[in-house]
Amino acid sequence: MKALIGLSACLFVGASAFAQVPTIDDKHLKIAAELRDEALKSSIGYEVVESLTTEVGPRMAGTPGDAAAVKWGVAKLQELGFDKVWTEPVTFPTWKRGSEKAEVISPYPQPLVITALGFSVGTPEGGLSAEIIEFDTLEDLVNAPEGIAEGKIIFIKNRMKRARDGSGYGPAVSARGRGAVEAAKKGAVAIIIRSIGTDSHRMAHTGMMRYEEGVKRIPAAALSAPDADLLENMIRRGKPVTVKLEIEAEDGPDYTSQNVIGEIRGSEKPDEYIILGAHLDSWDLGTGALDDGAGIGITVAAAELIARLPERPKRSIRVIMFANEEQGLVGGKAYAEAHKDELSRIITAAESDFGAGKIWRVDSRVKQEAIPVVEKMVKVMEPLGISYGNNRAGGGPDLIPLRGYGISVFSLRQDGTDYFDYHHTPDDTFDKIEKESLDQNTAAYVVLAYIAAQMEGDFGFGIE
Ligand SMILES: [Zn+2]
């Protein structure tokens, strides 16, 4: 029967005579629907995030919080009955934040709220004072004449736009990543940017920045949105504005953390995997509830629901808590490198790393012949308010290295309207998570994981 189906498919797609058309039967679709409903009643995901934020809290890569999170992750997966739990080493350079202070010296002396960007150098002993020169965007700075900012502090004031899909982040965040390098090239002694965020609270958003070989390393910090407004108002009055920065920060030695992995072992094809990912590290300012405790809770809960079934699914489900996503997708790269010989056995992968808002759309990245299975999967998700988007899914940051090898991925796209109000701030705390939304996420992930684990055929490998 299977051979016949395979043969008829090859007439359409020109695949090998034994290629199997991917299918999913009604029995498994029904169980997927039951798992979905069970997820909406379960509170495991919510309890997992509460546990992580309470018992570990901030867990910036390379800090004692990082080590505590690894311990917590192993214990949690064991406690929840995963068949196999292990860790894999991930090594990276570290960075430490010290005290940070800023104030306007003249013409209107006032304190400012700032935070250093990740991997920024500190200011010299006693701080650094200089006149501010403002730019609307990073691009304006790049296009400005050489030497325009000699001895000054550059202020980039670009505002991130609020959007459900988070599309305002990309255009704004380049000022954070590349600002210091471009500012130093123009002769600046430091750079401050308007926080990359959408809130109006008086706290600043941290995040990664980078230096470049051969370009002077200058301190880089973000201003809270109201302080960026304040600075703009002062500059508009036409008098030179002088700001003093006092930032303590330093690079540390290399550190080895761990990817924490839990597996629900498949009954028939244990060496084929469905990967559910999230990152275990966070920034240091909040407790990493939305970024990415929520993703940890969602993926752990989805796998745990499947483990509760009387029988194991055909394929294995791996939950990966990636180490150090924030400072360069280090855990994702390490996983891809360590497992590069088995990547063709990854059936599909999805990462949850966009807070705890409800999922509204699913994008896939599968071979064309597998689209009917995706359509049936989305049908099971429809009661959750989820519809299908397209077949160009990105899959999440830690999956970028894997995707480079052509694995199939899914993006379960969350409502991120409020996400950047809290992202990388002290306000990223547990109270921001709505249980009902988190459960809706778990429900969608469990449907994806279960169907991928039980389908006949696969989603393809070597997908462009
Ligand atoms: Zn994240």
Short mmCIF file of C-alpha atoms and ligand atoms in Angstrom, two decimals:
data_model
loop_
_atom_site.label_atom_id
_atom_site.label_comp_id
_atom_site.label_asym_id
_atom_site.label_seq_id
_atom_site.Cartn_x
_atom_site.Cartn_y
_atom_site.Cartn_z
CA MET A 1 0.00 0.00 0.00
CA LYS A 2 2.75 2.40 0.96
CA ALA A 3 4.74 1.53 -2.16
CA LEU A 4 1.72 2.32 -4.31
CA ILE A 5 1.24 5.70 -2.71
CA GLY A 6 4.94 6.39 -3.17
CA LEU A 7 4.75 5.51 -6.82
CA SER A 8 1.78 7.75 -7.51
CA ALA A 9 3.54 10.63 -5.77
CA CYS A 10 6.61 10.30 -7.94
CA LEU A 11 4.47 10.95 -10.99
CA PHE A 12 3.73 14.38 -9.60
CA VAL A 13 6.99 15.39 -8.03
CA GLY A 14 9.52 13.34 -9.94
CA ALA A 15 11.00 12.00 -6.72
CA SER A 16 12.59 8.57 -6.45
CA ALA A 17 10.20 5.66 -7.01
CA PHE A 18 10.29 4.79 -3.32
CA ALA A 19 9.82 8.28 -1.96
CA GLN A 20 7.04 8.27 0.54
CA VAL A 21 4.29 10.86 0.53
CA PRO A 22 4.15 12.30 4.04
CA THR A 23 0.84 11.61 5.76
CA ILE A 24 -0.73 11.79 9.19
CA ASP A 25 -3.71 9.59 10.03
CA ASP A 26 -6.93 10.55 11.79
CA LYS A 27 -6.14 8.57 14.90
CA HIS A 28 -3.05 10.65 15.57
CA LEU A 29 -4.79 13.90 14.63
CA LYS A 30 -7.40 13.07 17.26
CA ILE A 31 -4.74 12.48 19.93
CA ALA A 32 -3.08 15.75 18.89
CA ALA A 33 -6.40 17.54 19.49
CA GLU A 34 -6.73 15.90 22.91
CA LEU A 35 -3.20 16.98 23.81
CA ARG A 36 -4.07 20.52 22.71
CA ASP A 37 -7.10 20.58 25.02
CA GLU A 38 -5.10 19.07 27.85
CA ALA A 39 -2.45 21.80 27.43
CA LEU A 40 -5.10 24.47 27.92
CA LYS A 41 -5.98 22.92 31.27
CA SER A 42 -2.43 22.19 32.37
CA SER A 43 -0.33 24.64 34.32
CA ILE A 44 3.06 22.94 33.92
CA GLY A 45 4.53 25.59 31.64
CA TYR A 46 3.51 28.39 33.97
CA GLU A 47 4.91 26.52 36.98
CA VAL A 48 8.20 25.94 35.17
CA VAL A 49 8.68 29.66 34.47
CA GLU A 50 7.69 30.53 38.03
CA SER A 51 10.26 28.05 39.29
CA LEU A 52 13.05 29.33 37.02
CA THR A 53 12.45 33.01 37.78
CA THR A 54 12.05 32.43 41.52
CA GLU A 55 14.75 29.87 42.20
CA VAL A 56 17.34 31.14 39.70
CA GLY A 57 16.34 34.59 38.44
CA PRO A 58 18.89 36.53 36.34
CA ARG A 59 21.23 34.15 34.48
CA MET A 60 23.50 36.10 32.21
CA ALA A 61 25.99 33.89 30.39
CA GLY A 62 29.06 33.13 32.48
CA THR A 63 27.62 34.32 35.82
CA PRO A 64 26.79 32.21 38.88
CA GLY A 65 23.15 32.54 37.71
CA ASP A 66 24.10 30.72 34.50
CA ALA A 67 25.56 27.82 36.50
CA ALA A 68 22.49 27.75 38.76
CA ALA A 69 20.21 27.67 35.71
CA VAL A 70 22.04 24.65 34.26
CA LYS A 71 21.62 22.81 37.56
CA TRP A 72 17.98 23.83 37.70
CA GLY A 73 17.36 22.69 34.11
CA VAL A 74 18.80 19.23 34.68
CA ALA A 75 16.85 18.76 37.91
CA LYS A 76 13.60 20.04 36.38
CA LEU A 77 13.75 17.74 33.35
CA GLN A 78 14.53 14.78 35.59
CA GLU A 79 11.72 15.66 37.98
CA LEU A 80 9.25 15.87 35.07
CA GLY A 81 10.08 12.36 33.91
CA PHE A 82 12.09 12.90 30.73
CA ASP A 83 13.63 9.58 29.62
CA LYS A 84 17.11 10.98 29.21
CA VAL A 85 18.65 14.22 30.49
CA TRP A 86 22.16 15.40 29.72
CA THR A 87 24.34 18.47 29.15
CA GLU A 88 26.80 19.46 26.44
CA PRO A 89 29.57 22.06 26.92
CA VAL A 90 29.41 25.54 25.39
CA THR A 91 32.42 27.86 25.77
CA PHE A 92 32.45 31.64 25.27
CA PRO A 93 34.07 34.89 26.45
CA THR A 94 32.38 36.68 29.34
CA TRP A 95 31.52 40.22 30.31
CA LYS A 96 30.73 41.85 33.64
CA ARG A 97 28.59 44.90 34.38
CA GLY A 98 29.56 47.20 37.24
CA SER A 99 27.95 50.44 38.38
CA GLU A 100 26.61 52.78 35.72
CA LYS A 101 25.68 56.44 36.03
CA ALA A 102 24.99 59.34 33.71
CA GLU A 103 24.09 62.98 34.18
CA VAL A 104 23.72 66.16 32.21
CA ILE A 105 26.41 68.58 33.45
CA SER A 106 25.22 71.59 31.49
CA PRO A 107 23.21 73.56 30.58
CA TYR A 108 20.47 71.90 32.69
CA PRO A 109 22.07 69.53 35.21
CA GLN A 110 19.93 66.40 35.72
CA PRO A 111 20.53 62.69 36.22
CA LEU A 112 19.86 60.30 33.32
CA VAL A 113 18.95 56.61 33.43
CA ILE A 114 21.27 54.46 31.36
CA THR A 115 22.51 50.91 31.12
CA ALA A 116 25.70 49.64 29.49
CA LEU A 117 25.36 47.52 26.37
CA GLY A 118 26.71 43.98 26.54
CA PHE A 119 30.50 43.85 26.07
CA SER A 120 30.93 47.62 26.30
CA VAL A 121 34.16 48.82 27.85
CA GLY A 122 33.92 51.07 30.90
CA THR A 123 34.73 54.76 31.07
CA PRO A 124 38.11 55.90 32.45
CA GLU A 125 38.49 56.19 36.23
CA GLY A 126 36.39 59.15 37.41
CA GLY A 127 34.14 59.07 34.34
CA LEU A 128 34.07 60.89 31.05
CA SER A 129 32.42 64.21 30.19
CA ALA A 130 31.84 65.50 26.67
CA GLU A 131 29.45 67.43 24.49
CA ILE A 132 26.62 65.52 22.84
CA ILE A 133 26.17 65.32 19.09
CA GLU A 134 22.91 63.72 17.93
CA PHE A 135 22.01 61.62 14.91
CA ASP A 136 18.58 60.42 13.82
CA THR A 137 19.78 56.97 12.78
CA LEU A 138 22.88 54.81 12.47
CA GLU A 139 22.76 55.41 8.73
CA ASP A 140 22.99 59.19 9.25
CA LEU A 141 26.02 58.62 11.45
CA VAL A 142 27.66 56.39 8.83
CA ASN A 143 27.08 59.04 6.17
CA ALA A 144 28.37 61.94 8.27
CA PRO A 145 31.77 63.53 7.48
CA GLU A 146 34.96 62.16 9.02
CA GLY A 147 35.91 63.72 12.33
CA ILE A 148 32.46 65.28 12.88
CA ALA A 149 32.24 63.85 16.40
CA GLU A 150 35.86 64.40 17.47
CA GLY A 151 35.97 64.26 21.28
CA LYS A 152 32.16 64.13 21.59
CA ILE A 153 29.55 61.66 22.82
CA ILE A 154 27.33 60.50 19.98
CA PHE A 155 23.60 60.15 20.70
CA ILE A 156 21.52 58.07 18.25
CA LYS A 157 17.86 58.79 18.82
CA ASN A 158 16.07 56.33 16.51
CA ARG A 159 12.74 55.04 17.84
CA MET A 160 11.67 51.47 17.53
CA LYS A 161 8.14 51.01 16.11
CA ARG A 162 5.62 48.83 17.91
CA ALA A 163 4.33 45.91 15.82
CA ARG A 164 2.61 42.59 16.49
CA ASP A 165 5.30 40.66 14.62
CA GLY A 166 8.18 42.58 16.18
CA SER A 167 9.24 43.92 12.79
CA GLY A 168 10.25 47.26 14.33
CA TYR A 169 13.20 45.63 16.08
CA GLY A 170 15.43 44.82 13.10
CA PRO A 171 15.69 48.35 11.67
CA ALA A 172 16.25 49.96 15.09
CA VAL A 173 18.66 47.47 16.65
CA SER A 174 21.55 48.08 14.25
CA ALA A 175 22.24 51.28 16.22
CA ARG A 176 22.90 49.07 19.25
CA GLY A 177 25.02 46.48 17.49
CA ARG A 178 27.16 48.70 15.27
CA GLY A 179 26.81 52.13 16.85
CA ALA A 180 30.04 52.08 18.84
CA VAL A 181 32.18 51.10 15.85
CA GLU A 182 30.70 53.77 13.58
CA ALA A 183 30.86 56.39 16.34
CA ALA A 184 34.54 55.66 17.04
CA LYS A 185 35.29 56.00 13.33
CA LYS A 186 33.96 59.58 13.50
CA GLY A 187 36.17 60.39 16.48
CA ALA A 188 33.59 60.01 19.29
CA VAL A 189 34.69 59.16 22.84
CA ALA A 190 31.45 57.31 23.72
CA ILE A 191 28.02 56.50 22.33
CA ILE A 192 24.57 56.54 23.92
CA ILE A 193 21.47 55.35 22.08
CA ARG A 194 17.77 55.60 22.74
CA SER A 195 16.84 52.20 24.17
CA ILE A 196 15.72 49.65 21.60
CA GLY A 197 12.24 49.18 23.03
CA THR A 198 8.65 50.37 22.76
CA ASP A 199 7.86 51.44 26.34
CA SER A 200 7.95 54.84 27.97
CA HIS A 201 9.22 53.66 31.32
CA ARG A 202 12.27 55.13 32.96
CA MET A 203 14.50 52.12 32.53
CA ALA A 204 16.98 51.28 29.84
CA HIS A 205 17.16 48.21 27.59
CA THR A 206 20.48 46.40 27.43
CA GLY A 207 21.56 43.99 24.69
CA MET A 208 24.58 42.98 22.70
CA MET A 209 26.97 45.36 20.91
CA ARG A 210 30.18 44.59 19.04
CA TYR A 211 33.59 46.10 18.46
CA GLU A 212 35.68 45.71 15.38
CA GLU A 213 39.34 44.81 15.10
CA GLY A 214 41.37 47.97 14.52
CA VAL A 215 38.64 50.41 15.62
CA LYS A 216 38.95 52.14 18.99
CA ARG A 217 36.75 50.61 21.71
CA ILE A 218 34.52 53.32 23.19
CA PRO A 219 31.90 52.92 25.93
CA ALA A 220 28.35 52.23 24.70
CA ALA A 221 25.13 52.60 26.69
CA ALA A 222 21.37 52.87 26.20
CA LEU A 223 19.23 55.69 27.63
CA SER A 224 15.71 55.05 28.91
CA ALA A 225 13.10 56.37 26.46
CA PRO A 226 12.05 59.34 28.65
CA ASP A 227 15.69 60.27 29.14
CA ALA A 228 16.23 60.16 25.39
CA ASP A 229 13.25 62.52 25.06
CA LEU A 230 14.74 64.78 27.73
CA LEU A 231 18.07 64.94 25.97
CA GLU A 232 16.36 65.77 22.66
CA ASN A 233 14.47 68.61 24.35
CA MET A 234 17.69 70.04 25.76
CA ILE A 235 19.52 69.79 22.44
CA ARG A 236 16.65 71.57 20.66
CA ARG A 237 17.34 74.68 22.76
CA GLY A 238 20.51 75.18 20.79
CA LYS A 239 23.10 75.35 23.57
CA PRO A 240 25.85 72.72 23.80
CA VAL A 241 24.74 69.85 26.04
CA THR A 242 27.44 68.17 28.10
CA VAL A 243 26.94 64.73 29.61
CA LYS A 244 29.03 62.80 32.11
CA LEU A 245 29.18 59.01 31.91
CA GLU A 246 30.53 56.73 34.63
CA ILE A 247 30.41 53.13 33.51
CA GLU A 248 32.17 50.18 35.08
CA ALA A 249 32.32 47.14 32.83
CA GLU A 250 34.93 44.61 31.91
CA ASP A 251 35.61 41.53 29.85
CA GLY A 252 36.22 38.33 31.78
CA PRO A 253 37.92 34.99 31.08
CA ASP A 254 36.34 32.32 28.89
CA TYR A 255 33.65 30.28 30.59
CA THR A 256 32.12 26.89 29.84
CA SER A 257 28.37 26.61 30.33
CA GLN A 258 26.09 23.80 29.11
CA ASN A 259 23.25 23.18 26.71
CA VAL A 260 20.72 21.26 28.81
CA ILE A 261 18.89 18.58 26.86
CA GLY A 262 15.94 16.39 27.80
CA GLU A 263 14.59 13.64 25.61
CA ILE A 264 11.34 11.73 25.39
CA ARG A 265 12.63 8.57 23.72
CA GLY A 266 10.78 7.43 20.58
CA SER A 267 9.36 3.89 20.50
CA GLU A 268 9.97 3.00 16.84
CA LYS A 269 12.46 5.50 15.46
CA PRO A 270 14.28 6.78 18.53
CA ASP A 271 17.12 8.17 16.42
CA GLU A 272 14.84 10.57 14.58
CA TYR A 273 14.18 13.78 16.47
CA ILE A 274 11.79 16.62 16.87
CA ILE A 275 13.62 19.55 18.45
CA LEU A 276 11.84 22.03 20.69
CA GLY A 277 14.17 24.83 21.71
CA ALA A 278 14.39 27.89 23.95
CA HIS A 279 17.35 29.63 25.56
CA LEU A 280 18.23 29.21 29.20
CA ASP A 281 20.39 32.32 29.60
CA SER A 282 18.96 35.81 30.07
CA TRP A 283 20.26 39.34 30.48
CA ASP A 284 21.20 40.39 33.97
CA LEU A 285 18.70 43.18 34.65
CA GLY A 286 15.40 41.28 35.00
CA THR A 287 14.58 37.69 35.90
CA GLY A 288 14.34 36.58 32.27
CA ALA A 289 10.67 35.64 32.49
CA LEU A 290 9.65 36.63 28.96
CA ASP A 291 13.15 36.30 27.50
CA ASP A 292 13.27 33.39 27.57
CA GLY A 293 11.78 31.71 30.64
CA ALA A 294 8.48 31.58 28.77
CA GLY A 295 10.05 29.60 25.93
CA ILE A 296 11.57 27.18 28.44
CA GLY A 297 8.16 26.69 30.10
CA ILE A 298 6.30 26.24 26.79
CA THR A 299 8.67 23.68 25.27
CA VAL A 300 9.19 21.68 28.47
CA ALA A 301 5.42 21.55 29.05
CA ALA A 302 4.69 20.45 25.47
CA ALA A 303 7.12 17.52 25.71
CA GLU A 304 5.92 16.63 29.20
CA LEU A 305 2.31 16.36 27.97
CA ILE A 306 3.42 13.86 25.34
CA ALA A 307 5.34 11.91 27.98
CA ARG A 308 2.10 11.51 29.93
CA LEU A 309 0.52 9.43 27.13
CA PRO A 310 0.32 5.69 27.77
CA GLU A 311 2.74 5.05 24.88
CA ARG A 312 5.81 6.85 23.66
CA PRO A 313 5.46 8.40 20.17
CA LYS A 314 7.35 6.84 17.26
CA ARG A 315 10.12 9.42 17.20
CA SER A 316 12.08 11.12 19.97
CA ILE A 317 11.33 14.62 21.19
CA ARG A 318 14.29 16.66 22.36
CA VAL A 319 13.88 19.77 24.42
CA ILE A 320 17.03 21.86 24.20
CA MET A 321 17.67 24.65 26.69
CA PHE A 322 20.33 26.54 24.75
CA ALA A 323 23.21 28.20 26.59
CA ASN A 324 24.17 31.79 25.84
CA GLU A 325 21.84 32.88 23.06
CA GLU A 326 22.00 36.52 24.06
CA GLN A 327 25.68 37.07 23.44
CA GLY A 328 25.93 35.41 20.06
CA LEU A 329 23.80 32.24 19.63
CA VAL A 330 26.71 30.34 21.15
CA GLY A 331 24.65 27.35 22.38
CA GLY A 332 22.89 26.98 19.02
CA LYS A 333 26.20 26.96 17.18
CA ALA A 334 27.68 24.43 19.61
CA TYR A 335 24.71 22.10 19.21
CA ALA A 336 24.86 22.21 15.40
CA GLU A 337 28.61 21.51 15.50
CA ALA A 338 28.36 18.65 18.02
CA HIS A 339 25.49 16.98 16.15
CA LYS A 340 26.40 17.67 12.55
CA ASP A 341 26.45 13.96 11.65
CA GLU A 342 22.85 13.40 12.66
CA LEU A 343 21.19 16.53 11.31
CA SER A 344 19.40 14.66 8.53
CA ARG A 345 17.57 12.78 11.29
CA ILE A 346 16.02 15.96 12.67
CA ILE A 347 12.43 15.73 11.46
CA THR A 348 11.75 19.33 12.35
CA ALA A 349 12.65 22.00 14.91
CA ALA A 350 10.94 25.02 16.48
CA GLU A 351 12.20 27.55 19.01
CA SER A 352 10.08 29.67 21.34
CA ASP A 353 11.88 32.95 22.01
CA PHE A 354 9.46 35.86 21.69
CA GLY A 355 7.84 36.17 25.10
CA ALA A 356 4.52 34.77 26.22
CA GLY A 357 2.00 36.41 23.86
CA LYS A 358 -0.49 34.18 22.05
CA ILE A 359 0.47 32.46 18.80
CA TRP A 360 -1.52 33.77 15.86
CA ARG A 361 0.24 32.26 12.88
CA VAL A 362 2.31 29.24 11.91
CA ASP A 363 4.99 29.34 9.22
CA SER A 364 6.64 26.16 8.00
CA ARG A 365 9.82 25.31 6.17
CA VAL A 366 9.16 21.88 4.68
CA LYS A 367 9.46 20.14 1.35
CA GLN A 368 6.50 20.83 -0.94
CA GLU A 369 5.10 17.27 -0.69
CA ALA A 370 4.69 17.69 3.07
CA ILE A 371 2.41 20.71 2.87
CA PRO A 372 -0.78 18.58 3.20
CA VAL A 373 0.47 17.36 6.60
CA VAL A 374 1.14 20.97 7.62
CA GLU A 375 -2.40 21.87 6.57
CA LYS A 376 -3.84 19.11 8.73
CA MET A 377 -1.66 20.24 11.61
CA VAL A 378 -2.85 23.83 11.31
CA LYS A 379 -6.46 22.56 11.31
CA VAL A 380 -5.83 21.12 14.79
CA MET A 381 -4.40 24.48 15.87
CA GLU A 382 -7.25 26.54 14.41
CA PRO A 383 -9.42 26.48 17.57
CA LEU A 384 -6.48 28.26 19.26
CA GLY A 385 -6.89 31.20 16.88
CA ILE A 386 -3.94 30.17 14.72
CA SER A 387 -3.80 30.25 10.94
CA TYR A 388 -1.21 29.34 8.34
CA GLY A 389 1.29 31.89 7.05
CA ASN A 390 3.87 30.68 4.55
CA ASN A 391 6.57 28.09 3.88
CA ARG A 392 9.49 30.42 4.61
CA ALA A 393 9.80 29.96 8.40
CA GLY A 394 12.94 31.17 10.16
CA GLY A 395 12.53 28.88 13.16
CA GLY A 396 14.12 31.00 15.93
CA PRO A 397 17.60 32.37 16.67
CA ASP A 398 19.28 29.24 18.07
CA LEU A 399 18.09 27.26 15.05
CA ILE A 400 19.87 29.52 12.55
CA PRO A 401 23.04 27.37 12.61
CA LEU A 402 20.95 24.19 12.10
CA ARG A 403 18.86 25.76 9.40
CA GLY A 404 22.05 26.44 7.50
CA TYR A 405 22.29 22.67 6.99
CA GLY A 406 18.81 22.56 5.49
CA ILE A 407 16.72 21.15 8.34
CA SER A 408 12.97 21.66 8.37
CA VAL A 409 11.76 24.28 10.85
CA PHE A 410 8.51 25.81 12.06
CA SER A 411 7.88 29.32 13.39
CA LEU A 412 4.95 29.55 15.77
CA ARG A 413 4.56 33.28 15.62
CA GLN A 414 3.51 35.03 18.80
CA ASP A 415 1.81 38.35 19.35
CA GLY A 416 4.76 40.56 20.26
CA THR A 417 2.89 43.85 20.54
CA ASP A 418 4.08 44.35 24.14
CA TYR A 419 7.23 42.22 24.06
CA PHE A 420 9.62 45.10 23.51
CA ASP A 421 8.17 47.06 26.42
CA TYR A 422 10.04 44.62 28.68
CA HIS A 423 12.76 43.06 26.52
CA HIS A 424 16.22 43.20 28.18
CA THR A 425 15.02 45.42 31.04
CA PRO A 426 14.63 45.08 34.82
CA ASP A 427 10.90 44.79 34.09
CA ASP A 428 11.19 41.38 32.41
CA THR A 429 9.64 39.59 35.38
CA PHE A 430 7.17 36.78 36.01
CA ASP A 431 4.12 38.99 36.58
CA LYS A 432 4.20 39.95 32.86
CA ILE A 433 3.20 36.42 31.86
CA GLU A 434 -0.47 35.59 31.39
CA LYS A 435 -1.12 31.95 32.16
CA GLU A 436 -3.84 31.63 29.53
CA SER A 437 -1.53 32.87 26.77
CA LEU A 438 1.31 30.65 27.89
CA ASP A 439 -0.99 27.60 27.87
CA GLN A 440 -2.16 28.51 24.35
CA ASN A 441 1.49 28.41 23.25
CA THR A 442 2.03 25.03 24.87
CA ALA A 443 -1.10 23.74 23.12
CA ALA A 444 0.26 24.75 19.71
CA TYR A 445 3.72 23.31 20.40
CA VAL A 446 2.33 19.99 21.58
CA VAL A 447 0.31 19.65 18.36
CA LEU A 448 3.41 20.34 16.26
CA ALA A 449 5.64 17.99 18.25
CA TYR A 450 3.16 15.15 18.38
CA ILE A 451 2.22 15.21 14.70
CA ALA A 452 5.87 15.46 13.63
CA ALA A 453 6.72 12.54 15.93
CA GLN A 454 3.93 10.35 14.53
CA MET A 455 3.68 11.22 10.84
CA GLU A 456 4.54 8.78 8.05
CA GLY A 457 7.36 10.18 5.96
CA ASP A 458 9.09 13.41 6.86
CA PHE A 459 9.28 17.16 6.25
CA GLY A 460 12.44 16.92 4.13
CA PHE A 461 16.12 17.72 4.58
CA GLY A 462 18.36 19.94 2.56
CA ILE A 463 15.64 22.56 2.26
CA GLU A 464 16.93 25.84 0.83
ZN ZN B 1 15.63 35.63 23.74
#
